[in-house]
């Protein structure tokens, strides 16, 4: 469970840094990654055209909501953590910051619960579970490709 949170935070950091550098090159890369993700998930879930027509609008709305929460709320905390004054936070300021972070994480969790509930009428429970696995596999492969590229493999 802890590793999933760490991976989620890493993905959030990468997503936020990608959003911050949103030039034409980065937008094109994000679109390419999105297209690869759509193809990967569609294939992994073996979505029919009918399921796909209902699934993707829900999935895209959920991802947009996630990005909105991460961008608006978590970005402020991350910027503050990079700030030189971070080590000088008082216990009271740190407690407030923790509460805000917990609130953002809870908002992400509630969005996920709502998304899963909306999927129950669109795809089978097994495919909902496969979606989670597919997202993790896609992120793992993406991260591995990034590492390979960085290491020059």
PDB file of N, CA and C in Angstrom, residues 51-126:
ATOM      1  N   UNK A  51     -18.918  -0.400 -24.974  1.00  0.00           N
ATOM      2  CA  UNK A  51     -18.310  -0.102 -23.678  1.00  0.00           C
ATOM      3  C   UNK A  51     -17.363   1.092 -23.789  1.00  0.00           C
ATOM      4  N   UNK A  52     -16.598   1.091 -24.845  1.00  0.00           N
ATOM      5  CA  UNK A  52     -15.627   2.159 -25.067  1.00  0.00           C
ATOM      6  C   UNK A  52     -16.307   3.524 -25.167  1.00  0.00           C
ATOM      7  N   UNK A  53     -17.438   3.567 -25.864  1.00  0.00           N
ATOM      8  CA  UNK A  53     -18.175   4.823 -26.046  1.00  0.00           C
ATOM      9  C   UNK A  53     -18.680   5.373 -24.714  1.00  0.00           C
ATOM     10  N   UNK A  54     -18.990   4.502 -23.777  1.00  0.00           N
ATOM     11  CA  UNK A  54     -19.466   4.938 -22.456  1.00  0.00           C
ATOM     12  C   UNK A  54     -18.309   5.136 -21.472  1.00  0.00           C
ATOM     13  N   UNK A  55     -17.283   4.308 -21.595  1.00  0.00           N
ATOM     14  CA  UNK A  55     -16.173   4.311 -20.653  1.00  0.00           C
ATOM     15  C   UNK A  55     -15.287   5.547 -20.767  1.00  0.00           C
ATOM     16  N   UNK A  56     -14.852   5.884 -21.978  1.00  0.00           N
ATOM     17  CA  UNK A  56     -13.846   6.937 -22.137  1.00  0.00           C
ATOM     18  C   UNK A  56     -14.308   8.321 -21.697  1.00  0.00           C
ATOM     19  N   UNK A  57     -15.539   8.724 -21.925  1.00  0.00           N
ATOM     20  CA  UNK A  57     -15.945  10.029 -21.379  1.00  0.00           C
ATOM     21  C   UNK A  57     -15.868  10.069 -19.845  1.00  0.00           C
ATOM     22  N   UNK A  58     -16.247   8.962 -19.195  1.00  0.00           N
ATOM     23  CA  UNK A  58     -16.152   8.891 -17.732  1.00  0.00           C
ATOM     24  C   UNK A  58     -14.694   8.924 -17.278  1.00  0.00           C
ATOM     25  N   UNK A  59     -13.862   8.158 -17.962  1.00  0.00           N
ATOM     26  CA  UNK A  59     -12.444   8.084 -17.604  1.00  0.00           C
ATOM     27  C   UNK A  59     -11.764   9.433 -17.801  1.00  0.00           C
ATOM     28  N   UNK A  60     -12.053  10.080 -18.924  1.00  0.00           N
ATOM     29  CA  UNK A  60     -11.440  11.383 -19.208  1.00  0.00           C
ATOM     30  C   UNK A  60     -11.884  12.438 -18.195  1.00  0.00           C
ATOM     31  N   UNK A  61     -13.150  12.418 -17.816  1.00  0.00           N
ATOM     32  CA  UNK A  61     -13.648  13.367 -16.809  1.00  0.00           C
ATOM     33  C   UNK A  61     -12.965  13.116 -15.468  1.00  0.00           C
ATOM     34  N   UNK A  62     -12.780  11.855 -15.123  1.00  0.00           N
ATOM     35  CA  UNK A  62     -12.096  11.506 -13.876  1.00  0.00           C
ATOM     36  C   UNK A  62     -10.643  11.974 -13.908  1.00  0.00           C
ATOM     37  N   UNK A  63      -9.959  11.721 -14.999  1.00  0.00           N
ATOM     38  CA  UNK A  63      -8.558  12.157 -15.107  1.00  0.00           C
ATOM     39  C   UNK A  63      -8.445  13.674 -15.050  1.00  0.00           C
ATOM     40  N   UNK A  64      -9.388  14.373 -15.692  1.00  0.00           N
ATOM     41  CA  UNK A  64      -9.389  15.842 -15.636  1.00  0.00           C
ATOM     42  C   UNK A  64      -9.565  16.327 -14.203  1.00  0.00           C
ATOM     43  N   UNK A  65     -10.460  15.684 -13.467  1.00  0.00           N
ATOM     44  CA  UNK A  65     -10.707  16.052 -12.073  1.00  0.00           C
ATOM     45  C   UNK A  65      -9.450  15.808 -11.238  1.00  0.00           C
ATOM     46  N   UNK A  66      -8.807  14.679 -11.461  1.00  0.00           N
ATOM     47  CA  UNK A  66      -7.565  14.362 -10.750  1.00  0.00           C
ATOM     48  C   UNK A  66      -6.506  15.426 -11.026  1.00  0.00           C
ATOM     49  N   UNK A  67      -6.329  15.753 -12.290  1.00  0.00           N
ATOM     50  CA  UNK A  67      -5.323  16.751 -12.658  1.00  0.00           C
ATOM     51  C   UNK A  67      -5.628  18.112 -12.046  1.00  0.00           C
ATOM     52  N   UNK A  68      -6.900  18.457 -12.025  1.00  0.00           N
ATOM     53  CA  UNK A  68      -7.321  19.736 -11.441  1.00  0.00           C
ATOM     54  C   UNK A  68      -6.947  19.793  -9.958  1.00  0.00           C
ATOM     55  N   UNK A  69      -7.253  18.731  -9.244  1.00  0.00           N
ATOM     56  CA  UNK A  69      -6.946  18.673  -7.808  1.00  0.00           C
ATOM     57  C   UNK A  69      -5.436  18.751  -7.596  1.00  0.00           C
ATOM     58  N   UNK A  70      -4.705  17.963  -8.353  1.00  0.00           N
ATOM     59  CA  UNK A  70      -3.251  17.941  -8.201  1.00  0.00           C
ATOM     60  C   UNK A  70      -2.634  19.290  -8.552  1.00  0.00           C
ATOM     61  N   UNK A  71      -3.104  19.853  -9.633  1.00  0.00           N
ATOM     62  CA  UNK A  71      -2.519  21.107 -10.098  1.00  0.00           C
ATOM     63  C   UNK A  71      -2.836  22.260  -9.152  1.00  0.00           C
ATOM     64  N   UNK A  72      -4.081  22.374  -8.736  1.00  0.00           N
ATOM     65  CA  UNK A  72      -4.497  23.502  -7.907  1.00  0.00           C
ATOM     66  C   UNK A  72      -4.062  23.372  -6.455  1.00  0.00           C
ATOM     67  N   UNK A  73      -4.149  22.188  -5.916  1.00  0.00           N
ATOM     68  CA  UNK A  73      -3.938  22.044  -4.480  1.00  0.00           C
ATOM     69  C   UNK A  73      -2.563  21.517  -4.123  1.00  0.00           C
ATOM     70  N   UNK A  74      -2.160  20.442  -4.757  1.00  0.00           N
ATOM     71  CA  UNK A  74      -0.886  19.843  -4.384  1.00  0.00           C
ATOM     72  C   UNK A  74       0.299  20.668  -4.868  1.00  0.00           C
ATOM     73  N   UNK A  75       0.140  21.378  -5.968  1.00  0.00           N
ATOM     74  CA  UNK A  75       1.252  22.162  -6.508  1.00  0.00           C
ATOM     75  C   UNK A  75       1.722  23.206  -5.502  1.00  0.00           C
ATOM     76  N   UNK A  76       0.806  23.831  -4.811  1.00  0.00           N
ATOM     77  CA  UNK A  76       1.173  24.812  -3.799  1.00  0.00           C
ATOM     78  C   UNK A  76       2.025  24.211  -2.697  1.00  0.00           C
ATOM     79  N   UNK A  77       1.690  23.013  -2.272  1.00  0.00           N
ATOM     80  CA  UNK A  77       2.458  22.350  -1.218  1.00  0.00           C
ATOM     81  C   UNK A  77       3.837  21.953  -1.729  1.00  0.00           C
ATOM     82  N   UNK A  78       3.869  21.453  -2.958  1.00  0.00           N
ATOM     83  CA  UNK A  78       5.145  21.014  -3.522  1.00  0.00           C
ATOM     84  C   UNK A  78       6.082  22.196  -3.700  1.00  0.00           C
ATOM     85  N   UNK A  79       5.542  23.320  -4.154  1.00  0.00           N
ATOM     86  CA  UNK A  79       6.368  24.516  -4.300  1.00  0.00           C
ATOM     87  C   UNK A  79       6.913  24.956  -2.953  1.00  0.00           C
ATOM     88  N   UNK A  80       6.077  24.849  -1.959  1.00  0.00           N
ATOM     89  CA  UNK A  80       6.490  25.248  -0.608  1.00  0.00           C
ATOM     90  C   UNK A  80       7.577  24.310  -0.092  1.00  0.00           C
ATOM     91  N   UNK A  81       7.519  23.052  -0.451  1.00  0.00           N
ATOM     92  CA  UNK A  81       8.529  22.092  -0.012  1.00  0.00           C
ATOM     93  C   UNK A  81       9.882  22.368  -0.656  1.00  0.00           C
ATOM     94  N   UNK A  82       9.877  22.914  -1.868  1.00  0.00           N
ATOM     95  CA  UNK A  82      11.115  23.236  -2.556  1.00  0.00           C
ATOM     96  C   UNK A  82      11.697  24.571  -2.086  1.00  0.00           C
ATOM     97  N   UNK A  83      10.894  25.347  -1.429  1.00  0.00           N
ATOM     98  CA  UNK A  83      11.292  26.660  -0.947  1.00  0.00           C
ATOM     99  C   UNK A  83      12.353  26.523   0.153  1.00  0.00           C
ATOM    100  N   UNK A  84      13.268  27.492   0.210  1.00  0.00           N
ATOM    101  CA  UNK A  84      14.306  27.479   1.246  1.00  0.00           C
ATOM    102  C   UNK A  84      13.726  27.583   2.648  1.00  0.00           C
ATOM    103  N   UNK A  85      12.554  28.163   2.770  1.00  0.00           N
ATOM    104  CA  UNK A  85      11.951  28.350   4.091  1.00  0.00           C
ATOM    105  C   UNK A  85      11.298  27.076   4.628  1.00  0.00           C
ATOM    106  N   UNK A  86      11.294  26.022   3.835  1.00  0.00           N
ATOM    107  CA  UNK A  86      10.634  24.779   4.245  1.00  0.00           C
ATOM    108  C   UNK A  86      11.181  24.246   5.568  1.00  0.00           C
ATOM    109  N   UNK A  87      12.486  24.253   5.711  1.00  0.00           N
ATOM    110  CA  UNK A  87      13.097  23.732   6.937  1.00  0.00           C
ATOM    111  C   UNK A  87      12.823  24.625   8.141  1.00  0.00           C
ATOM    112  N   UNK A  88      12.313  25.804   7.888  1.00  0.00           N
ATOM    113  CA  UNK A  88      12.053  26.744   8.976  1.00  0.00           C
ATOM    114  C   UNK A  88      10.568  26.820   9.336  1.00  0.00           C
ATOM    115  N   UNK A  89       9.765  25.891   8.800  1.00  0.00           N
ATOM    116  CA  UNK A  89       8.341  25.880   9.137  1.00  0.00           C
ATOM    117  C   UNK A  89       8.154  25.619  10.624  1.00  0.00           C
ATOM    118  N   UNK A  90       7.215  26.331  11.203  1.00  0.00           N
ATOM    119  CA  UNK A  90       6.877  26.060  12.598  1.00  0.00           C
ATOM    120  C   UNK A  90       6.015  24.800  12.643  1.00  0.00           C
ATOM    121  N   UNK A  91       5.871  24.228  13.811  1.00  0.00           N
ATOM    122  CA  UNK A  91       5.012  23.047  13.959  1.00  0.00           C
ATOM    123  C   UNK A  91       3.577  23.376  13.564  1.00  0.00           C
ATOM    124  N   UNK A  92       3.141  24.574  13.897  1.00  0.00           N
ATOM    125  CA  UNK A  92       1.776  24.990  13.566  1.00  0.00           C
ATOM    126  C   UNK A  92       1.593  25.074  12.047  1.00  0.00           C
ATOM    127  N   UNK A  93       2.562  25.675  11.357  1.00  0.00           N
ATOM    128  CA  UNK A  93       2.491  25.780   9.889  1.00  0.00           C
ATOM    129  C   UNK A  93       2.550  24.399   9.242  1.00  0.00           C
ATOM    130  N   UNK A  94       3.414  23.547   9.775  1.00  0.00           N
ATOM    131  CA  UNK A  94       3.532  22.185   9.247  1.00  0.00           C
ATOM    132  C   UNK A  94       2.236  21.407   9.460  1.00  0.00           C
ATOM    133  N   UNK A  95       1.605  21.596  10.609  1.00  0.00           N
ATOM    134  CA  UNK A  95       0.339  20.925  10.904  1.00  0.00           C
ATOM    135  C   UNK A  95      -0.750  21.383   9.937  1.00  0.00           C
ATOM    136  N   UNK A  96      -0.799  22.680   9.667  1.00  0.00           N
ATOM    137  CA  UNK A  96      -1.779  23.223   8.717  1.00  0.00           C
ATOM    138  C   UNK A  96      -1.518  22.659   7.323  1.00  0.00           C
ATOM    139  N   UNK A  97      -0.256  22.622   6.940  1.00  0.00           N
ATOM    140  CA  UNK A  97       0.107  22.101   5.621  1.00  0.00           C
ATOM    141  C   UNK A  97      -0.269  20.620   5.494  1.00  0.00           C
ATOM    142  N   UNK A  98      -0.002  19.847   6.541  1.00  0.00           N
ATOM    143  CA  UNK A  98      -0.383  18.429   6.547  1.00  0.00           C
ATOM    144  C   UNK A  98      -1.890  18.260   6.411  1.00  0.00           C
ATOM    145  N   UNK A  99      -2.646  19.070   7.130  1.00  0.00           N
ATOM    146  CA  UNK A  99      -4.109  18.988   7.058  1.00  0.00           C
ATOM    147  C   UNK A  99      -4.588  19.311   5.651  1.00  0.00           C
ATOM    148  N   UNK A 100      -3.981  20.298   5.008  1.00  0.00           N
ATOM    149  CA  UNK A 100      -4.360  20.652   3.640  1.00  0.00           C
ATOM    150  C   UNK A 100      -4.013  19.523   2.672  1.00  0.00           C
ATOM    151  N   UNK A 101      -2.850  18.907   2.880  1.00  0.00           N
ATOM    152  CA  UNK A 101      -2.451  17.790   2.020  1.00  0.00           C
ATOM    153  C   UNK A 101      -3.403  16.609   2.209  1.00  0.00           C
ATOM    154  N   UNK A 102      -3.761  16.325   3.444  1.00  0.00           N
ATOM    155  CA  UNK A 102      -4.697  15.236   3.719  1.00  0.00           C
ATOM    156  C   UNK A 102      -6.052  15.514   3.078  1.00  0.00           C
ATOM    157  N   UNK A 103      -6.470  16.752   3.123  1.00  0.00           N
ATOM    158  CA  UNK A 103      -7.742  17.140   2.505  1.00  0.00           C
ATOM    159  C   UNK A 103      -7.696  16.912   0.991  1.00  0.00           C
ATOM    160  N   UNK A 104      -6.580  17.272   0.374  1.00  0.00           N
ATOM    161  CA  UNK A 104      -6.425  17.059  -1.069  1.00  0.00           C
ATOM    162  C   UNK A 104      -6.417  15.574  -1.407  1.00  0.00           C
ATOM    163  N   UNK A 105      -5.703  14.787  -0.591  1.00  0.00           N
ATOM    164  CA  UNK A 105      -5.670  13.338  -0.813  1.00  0.00           C
ATOM    165  C   UNK A 105      -7.063  12.738  -0.637  1.00  0.00           C
ATOM    166  N   UNK A 106      -7.810  13.226   0.335  1.00  0.00           N
ATOM    167  CA  UNK A 106      -9.175  12.743   0.546  1.00  0.00           C
ATOM    168  C   UNK A 106     -10.058  13.112  -0.647  1.00  0.00           C
ATOM    169  N   UNK A 107      -9.868  14.313  -1.169  1.00  0.00           N
ATOM    170  CA  UNK A 107     -10.642  14.733  -2.342  1.00  0.00           C
ATOM    171  C   UNK A 107     -10.332  13.835  -3.548  1.00  0.00           C
ATOM    172  N   UNK A 108      -9.061  13.462  -3.700  1.00  0.00           N
ATOM    173  CA  UNK A 108      -8.683  12.531  -4.766  1.00  0.00           C
ATOM    174  C   UNK A 108      -9.342  11.169  -4.553  1.00  0.00           C
ATOM    175  N   UNK A 109      -9.358  10.708  -3.308  1.00  0.00           N
ATOM    176  CA  UNK A 109      -9.976   9.426  -2.984  1.00  0.00           C
ATOM    177  C   UNK A 109     -11.477   9.446  -3.267  1.00  0.00           C
ATOM    178  N   UNK A 110     -12.143  10.532  -2.890  1.00  0.00           N
ATOM    179  CA  UNK A 110     -13.588  10.646  -3.122  1.00  0.00           C
ATOM    180  C   UNK A 110     -13.887  10.675  -4.618  1.00  0.00           C
ATOM    181  N   UNK A 111     -13.037  11.340  -5.391  1.00  0.00           N
ATOM    182  CA  UNK A 111     -13.212  11.369  -6.849  1.00  0.00           C
ATOM    183  C   UNK A 111     -13.064   9.958  -7.417  1.00  0.00           C
ATOM    184  N   UNK A 112     -12.113   9.193  -6.890  1.00  0.00           N
ATOM    185  CA  UNK A 112     -11.907   7.812  -7.331  1.00  0.00           C
ATOM    186  C   UNK A 112     -13.120   6.946  -7.001  1.00  0.00           C
ATOM    187  N   UNK A 113     -13.656   7.093  -5.798  1.00  0.00           N
ATOM    188  CA  UNK A 113     -14.847   6.323  -5.405  1.00  0.00           C
ATOM    189  C   UNK A 113     -16.024   6.642  -6.324  1.00  0.00           C
ATOM    190  N   UNK A 114     -16.211   7.906  -6.611  1.00  0.00           N
ATOM    191  CA  UNK A 114     -17.304   8.328  -7.484  1.00  0.00           C
ATOM    192  C   UNK A 114     -17.108   7.767  -8.898  1.00  0.00           C
ATOM    193  N   UNK A 115     -15.876   7.785  -9.365  1.00  0.00           N
ATOM    194  CA  UNK A 115     -15.555   7.246 -10.688  1.00  0.00           C
ATOM    195  C   UNK A 115     -15.857   5.753 -10.754  1.00  0.00           C
ATOM    196  N   UNK A 116     -15.415   5.004  -9.760  1.00  0.00           N
ATOM    197  CA  UNK A 116     -15.650   3.549  -9.740  1.00  0.00           C
ATOM    198  C   UNK A 116     -17.144   3.263  -9.693  1.00  0.00           C
ATOM    199  N   UNK A 117     -17.879   4.023  -8.907  1.00  0.00           N
ATOM    200  CA  UNK A 117     -19.335   3.833  -8.832  1.00  0.00           C
ATOM    201  C   UNK A 117     -19.978   4.083 -10.192  1.00  0.00           C
ATOM    202  N   UNK A 118     -19.496   5.094 -10.916  1.00  0.00           N
ATOM    203  CA  UNK A 118     -20.076   5.387 -12.234  1.00  0.00           C
ATOM    204  C   UNK A 118     -19.718   4.319 -13.262  1.00  0.00           C
ATOM    205  N   UNK A 119     -18.596   3.641 -13.060  1.00  0.00           N
ATOM    206  CA  UNK A 119     -18.191   2.584 -13.996  1.00  0.00           C
ATOM    207  C   UNK A 119     -19.008   1.309 -13.840  1.00  0.00           C
ATOM    208  N   UNK A 120     -19.574   1.105 -12.668  1.00  0.00           N
ATOM    209  CA  UNK A 120     -20.279  -0.147 -12.391  1.00  0.00           C
ATOM    210  C   UNK A 120     -21.424  -0.417 -13.359  1.00  0.00           C
ATOM    211  N   UNK A 121     -22.011   0.604 -13.917  1.00  0.00           N
ATOM    212  CA  UNK A 121     -23.077   0.400 -14.885  1.00  0.00           C
ATOM    213  C   UNK A 121     -22.582   0.328 -16.318  1.00  0.00           C
ATOM    214  N   UNK A 122     -21.274   0.492 -16.502  1.00  0.00           N
ATOM    215  CA  UNK A 122     -20.715   0.565 -17.858  1.00  0.00           C
ATOM    216  C   UNK A 122     -19.886  -0.668 -18.205  1.00  0.00           C
ATOM    217  N   UNK A 123     -19.039  -1.091 -17.262  1.00  0.00           N
ATOM    218  CA  UNK A 123     -18.213  -2.278 -17.486  1.00  0.00           C
ATOM    219  C   UNK A 123     -18.344  -3.202 -16.273  1.00  0.00           C
ATOM    220  N   UNK A 124     -17.917  -4.430 -16.451  1.00  0.00           N
ATOM    221  CA  UNK A 124     -18.043  -5.430 -15.385  1.00  0.00           C
ATOM    222  C   UNK A 124     -17.084  -5.120 -14.234  1.00  0.00           C
ATOM    223  N   UNK A 125     -17.399  -5.650 -13.050  1.00  0.00           N
ATOM    224  CA  UNK A 125     -16.492  -5.465 -11.907  1.00  0.00           C
ATOM    225  C   UNK A 125     -15.077  -5.989 -12.193  1.00  0.00           C
ATOM    226  N   UNK A 126     -14.984  -7.081 -12.934  1.00  0.00           N
ATOM    227  CA  UNK A 126     -13.673  -7.622 -13.287  1.00  0.00           C
ATOM    228  C   UNK A 126     -12.890  -6.624 -14.143  1.00  0.00           C
TER     229      UNK A 126
END
